[in-house]
PDB file of C-alpha atoms in Angstrom:
ATOM      1  CA  MET A   1     114.638 119.280  63.497  1.00  0.00           C
ATOM      2  CA  TRP A   2     111.940 117.896  65.772  1.00  0.00           C
ATOM      3  CA  ARG A   3     114.294 118.006  68.748  1.00  0.00           C
ATOM      4  CA  ILE A   4     115.166 121.687  68.151  1.00  0.00           C
ATOM      5  CA  LYS A   5     111.462 122.594  68.047  1.00  0.00           C
ATOM      6  CA  ASN A   6     110.856 120.812  71.344  1.00  0.00           C
ATOM      7  CA  ILE A   7     113.807 122.518  73.011  1.00  0.00           C
ATOM      8  CA  PHE A   8     112.612 125.899  71.722  1.00  0.00           C
ATOM      9  CA  PHE A   9     109.055 125.218  72.942  1.00  0.00           C
ATOM     10  CA  LEU A  10     110.292 124.198  76.401  1.00  0.00           C
ATOM     11  CA  ALA A  11     112.526 127.263  76.650  1.00  0.00           C
ATOM     12  CA  VAL A  12     109.618 129.578  75.772  1.00  0.00           C
ATOM     13  CA  PHE A  13     107.334 127.726  78.192  1.00  0.00           C
ATOM     14  CA  PHE A  14     109.760 128.059  81.125  1.00  0.00           C
ATOM     15  CA  LEU A  15     110.345 131.725  80.307  1.00  0.00           C
ATOM     16  CA  CYS A  16     106.587 132.374  80.423  1.00  0.00           C
ATOM     17  CA  VAL A  17     106.248 130.508  83.722  1.00  0.00           C
ATOM     18  CA  CYS A  18     109.093 132.520  85.256  1.00  0.00           C
ATOM     19  CA  LEU A  19     107.639 135.831  84.069  1.00  0.00           C
ATOM     20  CA  LEU A  20     104.160 135.005  85.361  1.00  0.00           C
ATOM     21  CA  ASN A  21     105.601 133.906  88.690  1.00  0.00           C
ATOM     22  CA  ALA A  22     107.547 137.178  89.021  1.00  0.00           C
ATOM     23  CA  ASP A  23     104.345 139.156  88.353  1.00  0.00           C
ATOM     24  CA  LEU A  24     102.509 137.138  90.991  1.00  0.00           C
ATOM     25  CA  ILE A  25     105.214 137.724  93.598  1.00  0.00           C
ATOM     26  CA  ALA A  26     105.164 141.459  92.810  1.00  0.00           C
ATOM     27  CA  ALA A  27     101.368 141.495  93.176  1.00  0.00           C
ATOM     28  CA  ILE A  28     101.627 139.808  96.584  1.00  0.00           C
ATOM     29  CA  HIS A  29     103.707 142.713  97.857  1.00  0.00           C
ATOM     30  CA  GLN A  30     101.058 145.175  96.620  1.00  0.00           C
ATOM     31  CA  ILE A  31      98.568 143.913  99.186  1.00  0.00           C
ATOM     32  CA  ASN A  32      99.397 145.932 102.288  1.00  0.00           C
ATOM     33  CA  CYS A  33      97.673 147.640 105.217  1.00  0.00           C
ATOM     34  CA  THR A  34      96.905 150.729 103.157  1.00  0.00           C
ATOM     35  CA  LEU A  35      94.997 148.665 100.595  1.00  0.00           C
ATOM     36  CA  CYS A  36      93.221 146.706 103.322  1.00  0.00           C
ATOM     37  CA  THR A  37      92.048 149.745 105.283  1.00  0.00           C
ATOM     38  CA  ASN A  38      91.033 151.585 102.103  1.00  0.00           C
ATOM     39  CA  THR A  39      88.816 148.639 101.136  1.00  0.00           C
ATOM     40  CA  GLY A  40      87.282 148.292 104.614  1.00  0.00           C
ATOM     41  CA  TYR A  41      89.302 145.373 105.993  1.00  0.00           C
ATOM     42  CA  PRO A  42      91.165 146.055 109.261  1.00  0.00           C
ATOM     43  CA  TYR A  43      93.517 143.023 109.107  1.00  0.00           C
ATOM     44  CA  LEU A  44      96.413 142.053 106.828  1.00  0.00           C
ATOM     45  CA  CYS A  45      97.184 138.322 106.894  1.00  0.00           C
ATOM     46  CA  ARG A  46     100.174 136.324 105.662  1.00  0.00           C
ATOM     47  CA  THR A  47      99.727 132.562 105.746  1.00  0.00           C
ATOM     48  CA  PRO A  48     101.199 129.468 104.112  1.00  0.00           C
ATOM     49  CA  MET A  49      99.287 127.950 101.202  1.00  0.00           C
ATOM     50  CA  GLY A  50      97.442 125.578 103.564  1.00  0.00           C
ATOM     51  CA  GLY A  51      96.581 128.327 106.061  1.00  0.00           C
ATOM     52  CA  VAL A  52      92.940 129.036 106.791  1.00  0.00           C
ATOM     53  CA  ALA A  53      93.127 132.788 107.516  1.00  0.00           C
ATOM     54  CA  CYS A  54      92.912 133.669 103.814  1.00  0.00           C
ATOM     55  CA  ALA A  55      90.139 131.125 103.187  1.00  0.00           C
ATOM     56  CA  SER A  56      87.228 133.053 104.742  1.00  0.00           C
ATOM     57  CA  HIS A  57      86.150 136.564 105.759  1.00  0.00           C
ATOM     58  CA  MET A  58      88.627 138.041 103.298  1.00  0.00           C
ATOM     59  CA  GLY A  59      88.845 140.643 100.574  1.00  0.00           C
ATOM     60  CA  ASP A  60      91.786 140.886  98.183  1.00  0.00           C
ATOM     61  CA  THR A  61      93.784 137.654  98.229  1.00  0.00           C
ATOM     62  CA  ILE A  62      96.831 136.500  96.292  1.00  0.00           C
ATOM     63  CA  CYS A  63      98.646 133.177  96.740  1.00  0.00           C
ATOM     64  CA  SER A  64     101.834 131.695  95.349  1.00  0.00           C
ATOM     65  CA  ALA A  65     103.744 128.515  96.142  1.00  0.00           C
ATOM     66  CA  GLU A  66     106.853 130.465  97.168  1.00  0.00           C
ATOM     67  CA  GLU A  67     105.278 133.270  99.190  1.00  0.00           C
ATOM     68  CA  GLY A  68     102.118 131.633 100.566  1.00  0.00           C
ATOM     69  CA  CYS A  69      98.958 133.745 100.742  1.00  0.00           C
ATOM     70  CA  VAL A  70      98.459 137.413 101.541  1.00  0.00           C
ATOM     71  CA  CYS A  71      94.977 138.784 102.106  1.00  0.00           C
ATOM     72  CA  CYS A  72      92.921 141.518 103.696  1.00  0.00           C
ATOM     73  CA  ARG A  73      90.504 140.161 106.303  1.00  0.00           C
ATOM     74  CA  SER A  74      87.557 141.456 108.308  1.00  0.00           C
ATOM     75  CA  ILE A  75      88.232 139.444 111.492  1.00  0.00           C
ATOM     76  CA  PRO A  76      91.489 138.460 113.280  1.00  0.00           C
ATOM     77  CA  GLY A  77      93.148 135.121 112.666  1.00  0.00           C
ATOM     78  CA  LYS A  78      96.460 133.298 112.886  1.00  0.00           C
ATOM     79  CA  GLY A  79      99.056 135.161 110.835  1.00  0.00           C
ATOM     80  CA  CYS A  80      97.062 138.421 110.798  1.00  0.00           C
ATOM     81  CA  GLU A  81      97.998 141.880 112.017  1.00  0.00           C
ATOM     82  CA  ARG A  82      95.613 144.735 112.724  1.00  0.00           C
ATOM     83  CA  CYS A  83      96.356 147.587 110.340  1.00  0.00           C
ATOM     84  CA  ASP A  84      94.989 150.526 112.314  1.00  0.00           C
ATOM     85  CA  VAL A  85      97.022 149.906 115.485  1.00  0.00           C
ATOM     86  CA  VAL A  86      99.370 152.826 116.131  1.00  0.00           C
ATOM     87  CA  ASP A  87     102.892 151.921 117.234  1.00  0.00           C
ATOM     88  CA  ASP A  88     103.352 152.763 120.954  1.00  0.00           C
ATOM     89  CA  ALA A  89     106.603 154.643 120.272  1.00  0.00           C
ATOM     90  CA  ILE A  90     104.892 156.869 117.723  1.00  0.00           C
ATOM     91  CA  GLU A  91     101.956 157.383 120.078  1.00  0.00           C
ATOM     92  CA  ASP A  92     104.352 158.484 122.863  1.00  0.00           C
ATOM     93  CA  ASP A  93     105.987 161.010 120.516  1.00  0.00           C
ATOM     94  CA  ILE A  94     102.590 162.412 119.581  1.00  0.00           C
ATOM     95  CA  ALA A  95     101.654 162.834 123.278  1.00  0.00           C
ATOM     96  CA  LEU A  96     104.754 164.952 123.911  1.00  0.00           C
TER      97      LEU A  96
END
């Protein structure tokens, strides 16, 4: 009986970990340039867990072991892209 309880507990534990991890990965993809610019940060950064870009000068930040870190940032850094830069091809179409 003790063994069945342990197996059940471990199964529930791993299910919870998997569900929480899925929520975290979904939340990472919710941080985008629109969110960054709406909150006053001109840069969107994607870095590995050990990266420094999401360690300072940042707003919303989410990290996971699988996806690394995603954050909005006020200054440029390695792994960052400026959100308000218009694509040259789009700009050329607008000029026509």
